[in-house]
């Protein structure tokens, strides 16, 4: 039996990945490398939907590669590549767009939430379906917000298979809920997010001092006891969750340890724990970004491996839909 194939993509937007992304997705990317054949890519074409500054997009793409490697994606075991290096993604997206109803695409909530915009944004989920189906992925680890895009992907795979014969693996979503558990430090009723950014977001890659300052300035609740209770104490509960995931200790154990102590000591410890959690990642990141030649080499090797699969899938697709093979 061959190993299950896992695929996921991440956009080079924002200042990088935050604590919630790390706990919800990227941590699993690294963990899945043992039992699965993994394809991980930077969705730079998807990022174009928000018209980033060109120099910034390039810089962010490189930094994100370094960040993923620092967080444990291993280029020896997994293919790590840039989406735009394989024209098969856009080619398959076109074929799939011809199988997608206009109404069907209009119902995608992420598009509706953005209140319209460019046609790229409208086509976004179809490109995402192409990303996944091109590699015949069995499992796609993503956050809850991507569930609807995964449903569309499955529908398109089945539709294609029914019309043209068995071609695509129908992928299973592997939805991570834990990312939503980490809340914004300044507004602990909202989840930590890239778009919000600001003093309530803890980036995986930032100065230790910045992390410490944000945690010490986190909004806390009335009272003085370090106890968990999302409704009455959203701020302290969020910090307890963060300390729990950073140290591996259960929340009740932590509550016991802080009985009789104030918020100040508690926050100091949360800050120290997060700094410690990210210390090896930050050290490794600094080494990696200082070596752009190595990053390029990783991307080139990743693209070579990805191309083997993508080219084969596209050859079948072209044949199935009736495109004349070039002589
Ligand atoms: N839309 C995903 C996100 O914003 C990123 C993405 C693009 C993706 N293509 C993908 C995720 C394919 C999984 C599989 O998080």
Short mmCIF file of C-alpha atoms and ligand atoms in Angstrom, two decimals:
data_model
loop_
_atom_site.label_atom_id
_atom_site.label_comp_id
_atom_site.label_asym_id
_atom_site.label_seq_id
_atom_site.Cartn_x
_atom_site.Cartn_y
_atom_site.Cartn_z
CA UNK A 1 0.00 0.00 0.00
CA UNK A 2 1.35 3.41 -0.88
CA UNK A 3 1.21 6.14 1.72
CA UNK A 4 -1.77 8.50 1.67
CA UNK A 5 -1.10 11.71 -0.14
CA UNK A 6 -1.52 14.94 1.77
CA UNK A 7 -1.65 18.37 0.19
CA UNK A 8 -2.04 21.87 1.55
CA UNK A 9 -1.36 25.43 0.51
CA UNK A 10 -0.82 28.66 2.35
CA UNK A 11 -0.99 32.23 1.11
CA UNK A 12 1.96 34.61 1.31
CA UNK A 13 -0.12 37.40 2.81
CA UNK A 14 0.27 39.28 6.07
CA UNK A 15 3.38 39.44 8.19
CA UNK A 16 3.66 35.66 8.24
CA UNK A 17 1.92 33.01 10.27
CA UNK A 18 0.48 33.68 13.70
CA UNK A 19 0.17 31.47 16.75
CA UNK A 20 -3.30 30.28 15.70
CA UNK A 21 -2.08 29.25 12.23
CA UNK A 22 0.82 27.43 13.78
CA UNK A 23 -1.29 25.48 16.23
CA UNK A 24 -4.13 24.89 13.80
CA UNK A 25 -2.34 23.92 10.63
CA UNK A 26 1.37 24.15 10.20
CA UNK A 27 2.13 22.03 13.24
CA UNK A 28 0.18 19.21 11.55
CA UNK A 29 1.96 19.75 8.26
CA UNK A 30 5.19 18.76 9.94
CA UNK A 31 3.60 15.93 11.91
CA UNK A 32 1.99 14.35 8.83
CA UNK A 33 5.27 13.85 7.05
CA UNK A 34 5.93 10.54 8.77
CA UNK A 35 2.95 8.59 7.52
CA UNK A 36 2.09 10.51 4.35
CA UNK A 37 3.51 11.67 1.08
CA UNK A 38 3.18 15.44 1.45
CA UNK A 39 2.87 18.26 -1.04
CA UNK A 40 2.97 21.74 0.47
CA UNK A 41 2.95 24.93 -1.52
CA UNK A 42 2.84 28.69 -1.30
CA UNK A 43 -0.38 29.89 -2.96
CA UNK A 44 1.18 32.91 -4.61
CA UNK A 45 -1.39 32.95 -7.43
CA UNK A 46 -4.18 33.10 -4.89
CA UNK A 47 -2.42 36.05 -3.25
CA UNK A 48 -2.72 38.03 -6.50
CA UNK A 49 -6.46 38.35 -5.85
CA UNK A 50 -5.67 41.06 -3.31
CA UNK A 51 -3.18 42.91 -5.59
CA UNK A 52 -0.10 42.87 -3.37
CA UNK A 53 2.88 45.07 -4.07
CA UNK A 54 5.15 42.99 -6.41
CA UNK A 55 8.36 43.37 -4.43
CA UNK A 56 6.50 42.62 -1.24
CA UNK A 57 4.89 39.50 -2.70
CA UNK A 58 8.29 38.14 -3.71
CA UNK A 59 9.74 38.92 -0.31
CA UNK A 60 6.82 37.36 1.52
CA UNK A 61 6.97 34.22 -0.59
CA UNK A 62 10.64 33.72 0.25
CA UNK A 63 10.09 34.44 3.93
CA UNK A 64 7.17 32.04 4.08
CA UNK A 65 9.30 29.25 2.62
CA UNK A 66 11.88 29.92 5.33
CA UNK A 67 9.13 30.04 7.93
CA UNK A 68 7.67 26.69 6.89
CA UNK A 69 11.08 25.06 6.89
CA UNK A 70 11.79 26.54 10.31
CA UNK A 71 8.48 25.15 11.57
CA UNK A 72 9.50 21.66 10.57
CA UNK A 73 8.50 21.06 6.95
CA UNK A 74 11.29 18.79 5.76
CA UNK A 75 12.23 19.18 2.08
CA UNK A 76 13.82 15.72 2.08
CA UNK A 77 10.50 14.09 2.83
CA UNK A 78 7.98 16.58 1.43
CA UNK A 79 7.65 18.57 -1.76
CA UNK A 80 7.64 22.26 -0.93
CA UNK A 81 7.03 24.52 -3.91
CA UNK A 82 5.53 27.72 -5.28
CA UNK A 83 2.16 27.30 -7.01
CA UNK A 84 3.13 29.69 -9.80
CA UNK A 85 6.10 27.50 -10.77
CA UNK A 86 3.67 24.93 -12.19
CA UNK A 87 1.45 26.24 -14.98
CA UNK A 88 -0.65 23.08 -14.61
CA UNK A 89 -2.49 24.73 -11.68
CA UNK A 90 -3.96 27.46 -13.84
CA UNK A 91 -4.51 25.09 -16.73
CA UNK A 92 -6.59 22.69 -14.67
CA UNK A 93 -8.41 25.63 -13.07
CA UNK A 94 -9.65 26.60 -16.52
CA UNK A 95 -10.93 23.12 -17.27
CA UNK A 96 -12.68 22.96 -13.90
CA UNK A 97 -14.17 26.43 -14.33
CA UNK A 98 -15.96 25.07 -17.39
CA UNK A 99 -17.61 22.49 -15.11
CA UNK A 100 -18.61 25.01 -12.43
CA UNK A 101 -21.99 26.70 -12.43
CA UNK A 102 -22.04 30.45 -12.12
CA UNK A 103 -24.55 30.20 -9.29
CA UNK A 104 -22.49 27.52 -7.60
CA UNK A 105 -19.40 29.75 -7.57
CA UNK A 106 -21.50 32.73 -6.44
CA UNK A 107 -22.56 30.84 -3.32
CA UNK A 108 -19.03 30.61 -1.93
CA UNK A 109 -19.24 32.49 1.36
CA UNK A 110 -15.69 33.81 1.33
CA UNK A 111 -16.43 35.55 -1.94
CA UNK A 112 -19.77 36.85 -0.72
CA UNK A 113 -18.23 38.09 2.53
CA UNK A 114 -15.73 40.16 0.60
CA UNK A 115 -18.65 41.84 -1.16
CA UNK A 116 -17.55 41.05 -4.68
CA UNK A 117 -14.29 42.29 -6.13
CA UNK A 118 -12.24 41.01 -9.05
CA UNK A 119 -12.92 37.91 -11.14
CA UNK A 120 -9.83 36.28 -9.65
CA UNK A 121 -11.53 36.35 -6.27
CA UNK A 122 -14.60 34.77 -7.84
CA UNK A 123 -12.46 32.01 -9.38
CA UNK A 124 -10.40 31.53 -6.25
CA UNK A 125 -12.12 28.32 -5.06
CA UNK A 126 -11.82 26.77 -8.53
CA UNK A 127 -8.07 27.38 -8.55
CA UNK A 128 -7.96 25.84 -5.10
CA UNK A 129 -9.83 22.77 -6.40
CA UNK A 130 -7.25 22.51 -9.18
CA UNK A 131 -4.40 22.73 -6.64
CA UNK A 132 -5.82 19.74 -4.82
CA UNK A 133 -7.04 17.53 -7.68
CA UNK A 134 -3.84 17.92 -9.68
CA UNK A 135 -1.99 15.90 -7.02
CA UNK A 136 -4.70 13.28 -6.45
CA UNK A 137 -4.58 14.22 -2.77
CA UNK A 138 -6.36 11.97 -0.27
CA UNK A 139 -6.33 14.41 2.62
CA UNK A 140 -6.23 18.19 2.80
CA UNK A 141 -5.41 19.68 6.22
CA UNK A 142 -7.04 23.11 6.43
CA UNK A 143 -8.81 25.38 8.87
CA UNK A 144 -12.57 25.47 9.35
CA UNK A 145 -12.88 28.51 7.03
CA UNK A 146 -11.84 26.33 4.07
CA UNK A 147 -14.52 23.68 4.48
CA UNK A 148 -16.79 25.05 1.77
CA UNK A 149 -13.92 25.20 -0.73
CA UNK A 150 -13.19 21.55 0.02
CA UNK A 151 -16.83 20.67 -0.63
CA UNK A 152 -16.66 22.37 -4.01
CA UNK A 153 -13.46 20.48 -4.75
CA UNK A 154 -15.14 17.17 -4.00
CA UNK A 155 -18.17 18.09 -6.12
CA UNK A 156 -15.98 19.04 -9.07
CA UNK A 157 -13.93 15.84 -8.78
CA UNK A 158 -17.08 13.72 -8.79
CA UNK A 159 -18.63 15.69 -11.64
CA UNK A 160 -15.52 15.31 -13.76
CA UNK A 161 -15.26 11.59 -12.96
CA UNK A 162 -18.93 11.02 -13.86
CA UNK A 163 -18.68 12.87 -17.12
CA UNK A 164 -15.26 11.75 -18.34
CA UNK A 165 -14.44 8.59 -16.39
CA UNK A 166 -12.50 8.01 -13.18
CA UNK A 167 -9.73 10.61 -13.18
CA UNK A 168 -9.52 12.34 -9.82
CA UNK A 169 -9.20 11.14 -6.26
CA UNK A 170 -12.03 12.67 -4.23
CA UNK A 171 -10.20 14.26 -1.28
CA UNK A 172 -11.22 14.23 2.37
CA UNK A 173 -11.02 17.45 4.34
CA UNK A 174 -8.97 17.23 7.49
CA UNK A 175 -10.36 20.23 9.28
CA UNK A 176 -8.45 21.67 12.20
CA UNK A 177 -10.60 23.40 14.76
CA UNK A 178 -7.87 24.27 17.24
CA UNK A 179 -6.80 27.39 15.34
CA UNK A 180 -10.09 29.04 16.26
CA UNK A 181 -9.38 28.48 19.93
CA UNK A 182 -6.61 31.06 19.94
CA UNK A 183 -8.13 34.52 20.32
CA UNK A 184 -6.89 38.02 19.67
CA UNK A 185 -5.02 39.34 22.71
CA UNK A 186 -6.74 42.72 22.51
CA UNK A 187 -10.19 41.32 21.73
CA UNK A 188 -10.42 37.82 23.19
CA UNK A 189 -13.90 37.29 21.76
CA UNK A 190 -12.50 37.31 18.19
CA UNK A 191 -10.10 34.73 16.83
CA UNK A 192 -6.50 35.69 16.24
CA UNK A 193 -6.20 36.61 12.57
CA UNK A 194 -3.75 37.72 9.93
CA UNK A 195 -5.92 40.51 8.62
CA UNK A 196 -6.47 42.02 12.03
CA UNK A 197 -2.75 41.97 12.83
CA UNK A 198 -1.77 44.59 15.39
CA UNK A 199 -0.93 44.20 19.07
CA UNK A 200 -3.40 41.35 19.53
CA UNK A 201 -1.67 39.00 17.07
CA UNK A 202 1.39 36.94 18.00
CA UNK A 203 3.50 36.23 14.93
CA UNK A 204 5.61 33.11 14.92
CA UNK A 205 8.41 35.23 13.52
CA UNK A 206 8.89 38.42 15.48
CA UNK A 207 11.27 39.71 18.18
CA UNK A 208 11.05 38.04 21.56
CA UNK A 209 10.55 41.51 23.03
CA UNK A 210 7.53 42.13 20.80
CA UNK A 211 5.97 38.84 21.89
CA UNK A 212 6.56 39.64 25.54
CA UNK A 213 5.14 43.12 25.23
CA UNK A 214 1.98 41.93 23.46
CA UNK A 215 1.31 39.25 26.06
CA UNK A 216 1.93 41.61 28.97
CA UNK A 217 -0.45 44.14 27.40
CA UNK A 218 -3.11 41.53 26.67
CA UNK A 219 -6.60 42.50 27.76
CA UNK A 220 -7.53 40.74 30.98
CA UNK A 221 -10.76 40.55 32.86
CA UNK A 222 -12.12 41.88 36.09
CA UNK A 223 -11.27 39.91 39.19
CA UNK A 224 -7.83 38.61 40.00
CA UNK A 225 -8.02 34.83 39.85
CA UNK A 226 -6.41 32.85 37.09
CA UNK A 227 -9.34 30.58 36.28
CA UNK A 228 -10.80 29.36 33.03
CA UNK A 229 -14.28 30.46 31.91
CA UNK A 230 -14.77 31.80 28.39
CA UNK A 231 -17.97 33.69 29.12
CA UNK A 232 -16.81 35.62 32.21
CA UNK A 233 -13.06 35.61 31.59
CA UNK A 234 -12.32 35.50 27.87
CA UNK A 235 -8.92 37.19 28.23
CA UNK A 236 -7.56 34.97 30.99
CA UNK A 237 -9.07 31.89 29.34
CA UNK A 238 -7.26 32.70 26.11
CA UNK A 239 -3.96 33.13 27.95
CA UNK A 240 -4.55 29.84 29.78
CA UNK A 241 -5.14 28.10 26.46
CA UNK A 242 -1.96 29.60 25.06
CA UNK A 243 0.07 28.59 28.12
CA UNK A 244 -1.43 25.12 27.97
CA UNK A 245 -0.48 24.52 24.35
CA UNK A 246 2.94 26.08 24.81
CA UNK A 247 3.83 23.95 27.83
CA UNK A 248 1.76 20.83 27.21
CA UNK A 249 0.19 21.18 30.66
CA UNK A 250 -3.56 20.83 31.11
CA UNK A 251 -5.59 23.92 32.01
CA UNK A 252 -6.80 22.63 35.42
CA UNK A 253 -3.20 21.95 36.40
CA UNK A 254 -2.28 25.51 35.47
CA UNK A 255 -5.23 26.93 37.39
CA UNK A 256 -3.95 25.08 40.44
CA UNK A 257 -0.43 26.38 39.96
CA UNK A 258 -1.63 30.01 39.83
CA UNK A 259 -4.07 29.82 42.73
CA UNK A 260 -3.44 32.86 44.91
CA UNK A 261 -1.12 34.49 42.42
CA UNK A 262 -2.02 37.59 40.42
CA UNK A 263 -2.37 38.28 36.71
CA UNK A 264 1.09 39.85 36.55
CA UNK A 265 3.08 36.71 37.40
CA UNK A 266 0.82 34.68 35.19
CA UNK A 267 1.36 36.91 32.15
CA UNK A 268 5.10 36.87 32.66
CA UNK A 269 5.05 33.09 32.55
CA UNK A 270 2.83 32.99 29.45
CA UNK A 271 5.24 35.33 27.67
CA UNK A 272 8.22 33.22 28.66
CA UNK A 273 6.53 30.03 27.53
CA UNK A 274 5.65 31.42 24.09
CA UNK A 275 9.14 32.85 23.61
CA UNK A 276 10.54 29.45 24.51
CA UNK A 277 8.12 27.62 22.22
CA UNK A 278 9.21 29.69 19.24
CA UNK A 279 12.89 30.07 20.12
CA UNK A 280 14.14 27.21 17.93
CA UNK A 281 11.84 28.25 15.06
CA UNK A 282 13.07 31.84 15.21
CA UNK A 283 16.71 30.80 15.34
CA UNK A 284 16.30 28.49 12.36
CA UNK A 285 14.33 31.12 10.44
CA UNK A 286 17.15 33.65 10.80
CA UNK A 287 19.64 31.16 9.37
CA UNK A 288 17.35 30.24 6.49
CA UNK A 289 16.41 33.74 5.31
CA UNK A 290 20.10 34.57 5.25
CA UNK A 291 20.56 31.85 2.62
CA UNK A 292 18.37 32.67 -0.42
CA UNK A 293 20.32 30.27 -2.63
CA UNK A 294 19.28 27.40 -0.39
CA UNK A 295 15.63 28.52 -0.45
CA UNK A 296 15.70 28.65 -4.24
CA UNK A 297 17.15 25.17 -4.32
CA UNK A 298 14.39 23.83 -2.06
CA UNK A 299 11.77 25.40 -4.32
CA UNK A 300 13.39 24.02 -7.46
CA UNK A 301 13.54 20.49 -6.06
CA UNK A 302 9.99 20.75 -4.76
CA UNK A 303 8.75 21.90 -8.15
CA UNK A 304 10.54 19.05 -9.89
CA UNK A 305 8.80 16.48 -7.72
CA UNK A 306 5.46 18.23 -7.96
CA UNK A 307 5.78 18.46 -11.74
CA UNK A 308 6.03 14.69 -12.09
CA UNK A 309 2.56 14.29 -10.65
CA UNK A 310 1.00 17.45 -12.09
CA UNK A 311 2.11 16.80 -15.66
CA UNK A 312 0.81 13.23 -15.56
CA UNK A 313 -2.60 14.34 -14.23
CA UNK A 314 -2.89 17.07 -16.87
CA UNK A 315 -2.01 14.65 -19.67
CA UNK A 316 -4.92 12.44 -18.59
CA UNK A 317 -7.25 15.43 -18.24
CA UNK A 318 -6.40 16.75 -21.70
CA UNK A 319 -7.04 13.37 -23.21
CA UNK A 320 -10.29 12.81 -21.29
CA UNK A 321 -11.86 16.14 -22.22
CA UNK A 322 -10.93 15.75 -25.88
CA UNK A 323 -8.14 18.22 -26.45
CA UNK A 324 -6.13 17.17 -29.47
CA UNK A 325 -2.63 16.09 -28.48
CA UNK A 326 0.03 18.27 -30.14
CA UNK A 327 1.84 16.38 -32.90
N1 LIG B 1 -7.38 29.07 0.44
C1 LIG B 1 -6.41 28.54 1.36
C2 LIG B 1 -6.33 29.47 2.57
O1 LIG B 1 -6.51 30.66 2.44
C3 LIG B 1 -5.04 28.42 0.74
C4 LIG B 1 -5.04 27.39 -0.34
C5 LIG B 1 -4.92 27.61 -1.66
C6 LIG B 1 -5.16 25.99 -0.15
N2 LIG B 1 -4.94 26.42 -2.35
C7 LIG B 1 -5.08 25.42 -1.44
C8 LIG B 1 -5.32 25.18 0.97
C9 LIG B 1 -5.20 24.03 -1.62
C10 LIG B 1 -5.42 23.80 0.80
C11 LIG B 1 -5.37 23.25 -0.51
O2 LIG B 1 -6.03 29.00 3.64
#
